[in-house]
């Protein structure tokens, strides 16, 4: 009879929902939060300032500058594939070093761009760097928190949410204190600090730092190191090749049915939420306040969905998440001015949980030591689906003249996602390396 090192629960899950990770594990979580804060904050929220200061300085069209971000986003899909393969072969640490070095170069060039071509090159570099963050984040939580990945993700995904609430204050302070270059250089300096931390402190696996996965000290250090050695040896001959993954049903169910639909909804809703709120009779200033409230609601909900994942399992958390999303979209579609308040809270919950689901389910199905192989295939599939969100919104809005029709279509997609999650076979296919006999699967 096999003895699971973290408890005899299904799919190597644990019902321990305490965040008793220890100092080193918390430092890893804070590092991942900081990466999300500065990368996503600068490339998304930061555009609110960056585009304006360039338009004012050089007289360039704001529409042109924003279109550069769209084109750079398309280019970043190539970056996702390359970063995924780099992570698969070299690990999250090397990927983080490359991504941060690219981000530093991009931010430095951005502030010193004197032609539209230079501006576009800088944005493309930063977009490709930002595309690596989810790969680094999900791979690291998979390695350091193999049985508490949902709870860990609940904390980590707060980074971008905090950026929405505060990073513009940092960027604008940089501009006031150091002039035009300061808007961008303050972010570049933050990336430099993170790069030093990654090079000299961060490691891919807790065992590399003399720590336990999940900070679970119920077994001896010798057993942990031996199992990790076996896991790394297994990775060299893992049967989960790209060809095999593409022929596996769960890859498509996770990439399209969970990650793809999830992020498509996010792209469609967030890009149009302010005009939607205004269409219900609110002023733009009021809609902006609601956006801030939405971001604040997302923080506790990020933790809640992570807690549900750890307590009841990833599949249950995914089903509940999409049911929540369906209700949020329903309130957005309902006529009436006061339903917006409920929907803003619920959309905040959607945003809070959206970053947790795809990586957690990939871990559940493919395990700790096959995660990188699977994620390198699943994530690009997800991004391709997500990229349809903006176009879908525009087409439906143009055809019907109503945002309500957009939300009805998104509700249909959400119902498909619930159906997909219910019938997804979440049995462990890959290798966790958590059994004393070293054979992996239960």
PDB file of C-alpha atoms in Angstrom, residues 57-258:
ATOM      1  CA  UNK A  57       5.186  65.247 -25.543  1.00  0.00           C
ATOM      2  CA  UNK A  58       5.267  64.369 -29.249  1.00  0.00           C
ATOM      3  CA  UNK A  59       1.724  65.051 -30.440  1.00  0.00           C
ATOM      4  CA  UNK A  60       1.234  61.426 -31.459  1.00  0.00           C
ATOM      5  CA  UNK A  61      -2.268  59.985 -31.708  1.00  0.00           C
ATOM      6  CA  UNK A  62      -3.460  58.154 -28.604  1.00  0.00           C
ATOM      7  CA  UNK A  63      -5.333  55.747 -30.855  1.00  0.00           C
ATOM      8  CA  UNK A  64      -2.132  54.893 -32.703  1.00  0.00           C
ATOM      9  CA  UNK A  65      -0.239  54.298 -29.476  1.00  0.00           C
ATOM     10  CA  UNK A  66      -2.989  52.064 -28.100  1.00  0.00           C
ATOM     11  CA  UNK A  67      -3.052  50.093 -31.360  1.00  0.00           C
ATOM     12  CA  UNK A  68       0.661  49.423 -30.860  1.00  0.00           C
ATOM     13  CA  UNK A  69      -0.213  47.670 -27.603  1.00  0.00           C
ATOM     14  CA  UNK A  70      -2.724  45.494 -29.479  1.00  0.00           C
ATOM     15  CA  UNK A  71      -0.160  44.503 -32.114  1.00  0.00           C
ATOM     16  CA  UNK A  72       2.429  43.867 -29.410  1.00  0.00           C
ATOM     17  CA  UNK A  73      -0.078  41.597 -27.690  1.00  0.00           C
ATOM     18  CA  UNK A  74      -0.315  39.504 -30.835  1.00  0.00           C
ATOM     19  CA  UNK A  75       3.464  39.280 -31.019  1.00  0.00           C
ATOM     20  CA  UNK A  76       3.543  38.170 -27.382  1.00  0.00           C
ATOM     21  CA  UNK A  77       1.807  34.928 -28.387  1.00  0.00           C
ATOM     22  CA  UNK A  78       5.108  33.946 -29.988  1.00  0.00           C
ATOM     23  CA  UNK A  79       6.794  34.932 -26.741  1.00  0.00           C
ATOM     24  CA  UNK A  80       4.428  32.677 -24.804  1.00  0.00           C
ATOM     25  CA  UNK A  81       5.433  29.676 -26.902  1.00  0.00           C
ATOM     26  CA  UNK A  82       9.149  30.458 -26.558  1.00  0.00           C
ATOM     27  CA  UNK A  83       8.962  31.164 -22.821  1.00  0.00           C
ATOM     28  CA  UNK A  84       6.936  27.996 -22.330  1.00  0.00           C
ATOM     29  CA  UNK A  85       9.619  25.914 -24.008  1.00  0.00           C
ATOM     30  CA  UNK A  86      12.354  27.731 -22.067  1.00  0.00           C
ATOM     31  CA  UNK A  87      10.588  26.981 -18.787  1.00  0.00           C
ATOM     32  CA  UNK A  88      10.128  23.365 -19.799  1.00  0.00           C
ATOM     33  CA  UNK A  89      13.854  22.970 -20.485  1.00  0.00           C
ATOM     34  CA  UNK A  90      15.520  25.369 -18.023  1.00  0.00           C
ATOM     35  CA  UNK A  91      12.943  26.101 -15.325  1.00  0.00           C
ATOM     36  CA  UNK A  92      11.072  29.148 -14.035  1.00  0.00           C
ATOM     37  CA  UNK A  93      14.187  30.847 -12.600  1.00  0.00           C
ATOM     38  CA  UNK A  94      15.987  31.108 -15.956  1.00  0.00           C
ATOM     39  CA  UNK A  95      12.750  32.225 -17.600  1.00  0.00           C
ATOM     40  CA  UNK A  96      12.317  34.933 -14.952  1.00  0.00           C
ATOM     41  CA  UNK A  97      15.887  36.167 -15.514  1.00  0.00           C
ATOM     42  CA  UNK A  98      15.330  36.436 -19.282  1.00  0.00           C
ATOM     43  CA  UNK A  99      11.894  38.029 -18.866  1.00  0.00           C
ATOM     44  CA  UNK A 100      13.072  40.621 -16.338  1.00  0.00           C
ATOM     45  CA  UNK A 101      16.153  41.519 -18.411  1.00  0.00           C
ATOM     46  CA  UNK A 102      13.833  42.000 -21.403  1.00  0.00           C
ATOM     47  CA  UNK A 103      11.457  44.119 -19.314  1.00  0.00           C
ATOM     48  CA  UNK A 104      14.307  46.357 -18.111  1.00  0.00           C
ATOM     49  CA  UNK A 105      15.486  46.892 -21.691  1.00  0.00           C
ATOM     50  CA  UNK A 106      11.936  47.544 -22.837  1.00  0.00           C
ATOM     51  CA  UNK A 107      11.151  50.110 -20.130  1.00  0.00           C
ATOM     52  CA  UNK A 108      14.485  51.896 -20.684  1.00  0.00           C
ATOM     53  CA  UNK A 109      13.830  52.099 -24.430  1.00  0.00           C
ATOM     54  CA  UNK A 110      10.197  53.096 -23.916  1.00  0.00           C
ATOM     55  CA  UNK A 111      11.026  56.277 -22.043  1.00  0.00           C
ATOM     56  CA  UNK A 112      13.697  57.198 -24.628  1.00  0.00           C
ATOM     57  CA  UNK A 113      11.618  56.534 -27.728  1.00  0.00           C
ATOM     58  CA  UNK A 114      11.661  59.461 -30.144  1.00  0.00           C
ATOM     59  CA  UNK A 115       9.910  57.756 -33.070  1.00  0.00           C
ATOM     60  CA  UNK A 116       6.756  55.601 -33.274  1.00  0.00           C
ATOM     61  CA  UNK A 117       8.917  52.666 -34.418  1.00  0.00           C
ATOM     62  CA  UNK A 118      11.034  52.865 -31.247  1.00  0.00           C
ATOM     63  CA  UNK A 119       7.865  53.127 -29.170  1.00  0.00           C
ATOM     64  CA  UNK A 120       6.416  50.007 -30.788  1.00  0.00           C
ATOM     65  CA  UNK A 121       9.646  48.036 -30.297  1.00  0.00           C
ATOM     66  CA  UNK A 122       9.702  48.978 -26.601  1.00  0.00           C
ATOM     67  CA  UNK A 123       6.069  47.974 -26.100  1.00  0.00           C
ATOM     68  CA  UNK A 124       6.669  44.690 -27.941  1.00  0.00           C
ATOM     69  CA  UNK A 125       9.625  43.864 -25.664  1.00  0.00           C
ATOM     70  CA  UNK A 126       7.588  44.630 -22.548  1.00  0.00           C
ATOM     71  CA  UNK A 127       4.567  42.672 -23.822  1.00  0.00           C
ATOM     72  CA  UNK A 128       6.695  39.605 -24.506  1.00  0.00           C
ATOM     73  CA  UNK A 129       8.160  39.918 -21.011  1.00  0.00           C
ATOM     74  CA  UNK A 130       4.720  40.234 -19.439  1.00  0.00           C
ATOM     75  CA  UNK A 131       3.571  37.144 -21.328  1.00  0.00           C
ATOM     76  CA  UNK A 132       6.059  35.089 -19.311  1.00  0.00           C
ATOM     77  CA  UNK A 133       4.615  36.049 -15.926  1.00  0.00           C
ATOM     78  CA  UNK A 134       1.789  33.515 -15.885  1.00  0.00           C
ATOM     79  CA  UNK A 135       4.206  30.775 -16.962  1.00  0.00           C
ATOM     80  CA  UNK A 136       6.670  31.700 -14.212  1.00  0.00           C
ATOM     81  CA  UNK A 137       3.906  32.135 -11.645  1.00  0.00           C
ATOM     82  CA  UNK A 138       2.044  28.910 -12.322  1.00  0.00           C
ATOM     83  CA  UNK A 139       5.185  26.798 -12.716  1.00  0.00           C
ATOM     84  CA  UNK A 140       6.626  28.096  -9.449  1.00  0.00           C
ATOM     85  CA  UNK A 141       3.438  27.560  -7.451  1.00  0.00           C
ATOM     86  CA  UNK A 142       3.228  24.064  -8.934  1.00  0.00           C
ATOM     87  CA  UNK A 143       6.757  23.282  -7.727  1.00  0.00           C
ATOM     88  CA  UNK A 144       6.675  24.962  -4.323  1.00  0.00           C
ATOM     89  CA  UNK A 145       3.015  24.279  -3.410  1.00  0.00           C
ATOM     90  CA  UNK A 146       2.061  21.009  -5.166  1.00  0.00           C
ATOM     91  CA  UNK A 147      -0.896  20.232  -2.882  1.00  0.00           C
ATOM     92  CA  UNK A 148      -1.810  23.803  -1.894  1.00  0.00           C
ATOM     93  CA  UNK A 149      -1.462  25.333  -5.330  1.00  0.00           C
ATOM     94  CA  UNK A 150      -4.974  26.813  -5.172  1.00  0.00           C
ATOM     95  CA  UNK A 151      -4.352  28.540  -1.866  1.00  0.00           C
ATOM     96  CA  UNK A 152      -0.961  29.786  -3.051  1.00  0.00           C
ATOM     97  CA  UNK A 153      -2.493  31.122  -6.263  1.00  0.00           C
ATOM     98  CA  UNK A 154      -5.143  32.876  -4.213  1.00  0.00           C
ATOM     99  CA  UNK A 155      -2.376  34.953  -2.641  1.00  0.00           C
ATOM    100  CA  UNK A 156      -0.195  35.374  -5.737  1.00  0.00           C
ATOM    101  CA  UNK A 157      -2.953  36.646  -8.014  1.00  0.00           C
ATOM    102  CA  UNK A 158      -3.505  39.560  -5.652  1.00  0.00           C
ATOM    103  CA  UNK A 159      -0.402  41.186  -7.174  1.00  0.00           C
ATOM    104  CA  UNK A 160      -2.034  42.457 -10.385  1.00  0.00           C
ATOM    105  CA  UNK A 161      -5.170  43.425  -8.433  1.00  0.00           C
ATOM    106  CA  UNK A 162      -3.125  45.572  -6.070  1.00  0.00           C
ATOM    107  CA  UNK A 163      -1.456  47.128  -9.118  1.00  0.00           C
ATOM    108  CA  UNK A 164      -4.833  48.264 -10.445  1.00  0.00           C
ATOM    109  CA  UNK A 165      -5.448  50.058  -7.157  1.00  0.00           C
ATOM    110  CA  UNK A 166      -2.030  51.669  -6.655  1.00  0.00           C
ATOM    111  CA  UNK A 167       0.605  51.438  -9.396  1.00  0.00           C
ATOM    112  CA  UNK A 168      -0.460  54.650 -11.122  1.00  0.00           C
ATOM    113  CA  UNK A 169       0.484  56.522  -7.948  1.00  0.00           C
ATOM    114  CA  UNK A 170       4.012  55.089  -8.197  1.00  0.00           C
ATOM    115  CA  UNK A 171       4.302  55.840 -11.919  1.00  0.00           C
ATOM    116  CA  UNK A 172       3.030  59.404 -11.538  1.00  0.00           C
ATOM    117  CA  UNK A 173       5.351  59.969  -8.570  1.00  0.00           C
ATOM    118  CA  UNK A 174       8.268  58.860 -10.742  1.00  0.00           C
ATOM    119  CA  UNK A 175       7.313  61.396 -13.399  1.00  0.00           C
ATOM    120  CA  UNK A 176       6.957  64.258 -10.918  1.00  0.00           C
ATOM    121  CA  UNK A 177      10.210  63.415  -9.143  1.00  0.00           C
ATOM    122  CA  UNK A 178      12.464  62.619 -12.104  1.00  0.00           C
ATOM    123  CA  UNK A 179      10.811  64.085 -15.172  1.00  0.00           C
ATOM    124  CA  UNK A 180       9.553  62.339 -18.290  1.00  0.00           C
ATOM    125  CA  UNK A 181      11.952  59.393 -18.052  1.00  0.00           C
ATOM    126  CA  UNK A 182      10.904  58.871 -14.455  1.00  0.00           C
ATOM    127  CA  UNK A 183       7.455  57.585 -15.423  1.00  0.00           C
ATOM    128  CA  UNK A 184       9.146  54.534 -16.920  1.00  0.00           C
ATOM    129  CA  UNK A 185      12.462  54.330 -15.071  1.00  0.00           C
ATOM    130  CA  UNK A 186      10.750  53.855 -11.702  1.00  0.00           C
ATOM    131  CA  UNK A 187       9.356  50.586 -13.077  1.00  0.00           C
ATOM    132  CA  UNK A 188      12.705  49.655 -14.638  1.00  0.00           C
ATOM    133  CA  UNK A 189      14.383  50.101 -11.231  1.00  0.00           C
ATOM    134  CA  UNK A 190      11.782  47.812  -9.647  1.00  0.00           C
ATOM    135  CA  UNK A 191      12.547  45.195 -12.312  1.00  0.00           C
ATOM    136  CA  UNK A 192      16.276  45.543 -11.550  1.00  0.00           C
ATOM    137  CA  UNK A 193      15.639  44.844  -7.862  1.00  0.00           C
ATOM    138  CA  UNK A 194      13.513  41.814  -8.728  1.00  0.00           C
ATOM    139  CA  UNK A 195      16.180  40.560 -11.165  1.00  0.00           C
ATOM    140  CA  UNK A 196      18.865  40.681  -8.460  1.00  0.00           C
ATOM    141  CA  UNK A 197      16.551  38.835  -6.092  1.00  0.00           C
ATOM    142  CA  UNK A 198      15.821  36.146  -8.695  1.00  0.00           C
ATOM    143  CA  UNK A 199      19.486  35.644  -9.621  1.00  0.00           C
ATOM    144  CA  UNK A 200      20.904  35.428  -6.117  1.00  0.00           C
ATOM    145  CA  UNK A 201      18.045  34.018  -4.048  1.00  0.00           C
ATOM    146  CA  UNK A 202      15.218  32.400  -6.018  1.00  0.00           C
ATOM    147  CA  UNK A 203      15.334  28.719  -6.995  1.00  0.00           C
ATOM    148  CA  UNK A 204      12.983  26.513  -8.996  1.00  0.00           C
ATOM    149  CA  UNK A 205      12.223  23.980  -6.281  1.00  0.00           C
ATOM    150  CA  UNK A 206      11.882  24.165  -2.475  1.00  0.00           C
ATOM    151  CA  UNK A 207      14.350  21.294  -2.203  1.00  0.00           C
ATOM    152  CA  UNK A 208      16.977  23.549  -3.793  1.00  0.00           C
ATOM    153  CA  UNK A 209      16.591  25.853  -0.777  1.00  0.00           C
ATOM    154  CA  UNK A 210      16.548  23.022   1.755  1.00  0.00           C
ATOM    155  CA  UNK A 211      12.777  23.414   2.190  1.00  0.00           C
ATOM    156  CA  UNK A 212       9.798  21.073   2.019  1.00  0.00           C
ATOM    157  CA  UNK A 213       7.054  21.229  -0.646  1.00  0.00           C
ATOM    158  CA  UNK A 214       4.124  23.143   0.907  1.00  0.00           C
ATOM    159  CA  UNK A 215       6.331  23.476   4.000  1.00  0.00           C
ATOM    160  CA  UNK A 216       4.961  20.035   4.935  1.00  0.00           C
ATOM    161  CA  UNK A 217       7.390  18.681   7.542  1.00  0.00           C
ATOM    162  CA  UNK A 218       5.528  15.441   8.226  1.00  0.00           C
ATOM    163  CA  UNK A 219       8.282  13.432   6.518  1.00  0.00           C
ATOM    164  CA  UNK A 220      12.045  13.407   6.803  1.00  0.00           C
ATOM    165  CA  UNK A 221      14.332  15.654   4.779  1.00  0.00           C
ATOM    166  CA  UNK A 222      16.011  12.543   3.351  1.00  0.00           C
ATOM    167  CA  UNK A 223      12.711  11.215   1.969  1.00  0.00           C
ATOM    168  CA  UNK A 224      11.847  14.581   0.443  1.00  0.00           C
ATOM    169  CA  UNK A 225      15.229  14.883  -1.284  1.00  0.00           C
ATOM    170  CA  UNK A 226      15.091  11.316  -2.590  1.00  0.00           C
ATOM    171  CA  UNK A 227      11.602  11.756  -4.022  1.00  0.00           C
ATOM    172  CA  UNK A 228      12.641  15.021  -5.628  1.00  0.00           C
ATOM    173  CA  UNK A 229      15.674  13.320  -7.171  1.00  0.00           C
ATOM    174  CA  UNK A 230      13.389  10.655  -8.609  1.00  0.00           C
ATOM    175  CA  UNK A 231      11.013  13.325  -9.932  1.00  0.00           C
ATOM    176  CA  UNK A 232      13.764  15.249 -11.707  1.00  0.00           C
ATOM    177  CA  UNK A 233      15.085  12.019 -13.199  1.00  0.00           C
ATOM    178  CA  UNK A 234      11.587  11.182 -14.429  1.00  0.00           C
ATOM    179  CA  UNK A 235      11.262  14.596 -16.139  1.00  0.00           C
ATOM    180  CA  UNK A 236      14.148  13.710 -18.459  1.00  0.00           C
ATOM    181  CA  UNK A 237      12.174  10.802 -19.931  1.00  0.00           C
ATOM    182  CA  UNK A 238       8.597  12.022 -19.415  1.00  0.00           C
ATOM    183  CA  UNK A 239       6.198  10.453 -21.950  1.00  0.00           C
ATOM    184  CA  UNK A 240       4.210  13.689 -22.155  1.00  0.00           C
ATOM    185  CA  UNK A 241       5.508  15.039 -25.440  1.00  0.00           C
ATOM    186  CA  UNK A 242       3.809  17.839 -27.387  1.00  0.00           C
ATOM    187  CA  UNK A 243       2.336  15.273 -29.771  1.00  0.00           C
ATOM    188  CA  UNK A 244       0.867  13.190 -26.940  1.00  0.00           C
ATOM    189  CA  UNK A 245      -0.460  16.271 -25.162  1.00  0.00           C
ATOM    190  CA  UNK A 246      -2.216  17.513 -28.295  1.00  0.00           C
ATOM    191  CA  UNK A 247      -3.961  14.152 -28.532  1.00  0.00           C
ATOM    192  CA  UNK A 248      -5.127  14.287 -24.894  1.00  0.00           C
ATOM    193  CA  UNK A 249      -8.712  15.418 -24.280  1.00  0.00           C
ATOM    194  CA  UNK A 250      -7.965  17.127 -20.963  1.00  0.00           C
ATOM    195  CA  UNK A 251      -5.457  19.463 -22.631  1.00  0.00           C
ATOM    196  CA  UNK A 252      -8.206  20.922 -24.806  1.00  0.00           C
ATOM    197  CA  UNK A 253     -10.751  20.913 -21.989  1.00  0.00           C
ATOM    198  CA  UNK A 254      -8.378  22.925 -19.815  1.00  0.00           C
ATOM    199  CA  UNK A 255      -6.955  25.146 -22.567  1.00  0.00           C
ATOM    200  CA  UNK A 256     -10.292  26.037 -24.177  1.00  0.00           C
ATOM    201  CA  UNK A 257     -13.032  25.124 -21.707  1.00  0.00           C
ATOM    202  CA  UNK A 258     -11.384  26.508 -18.569  1.00  0.00           C
TER     203      UNK A 258
END
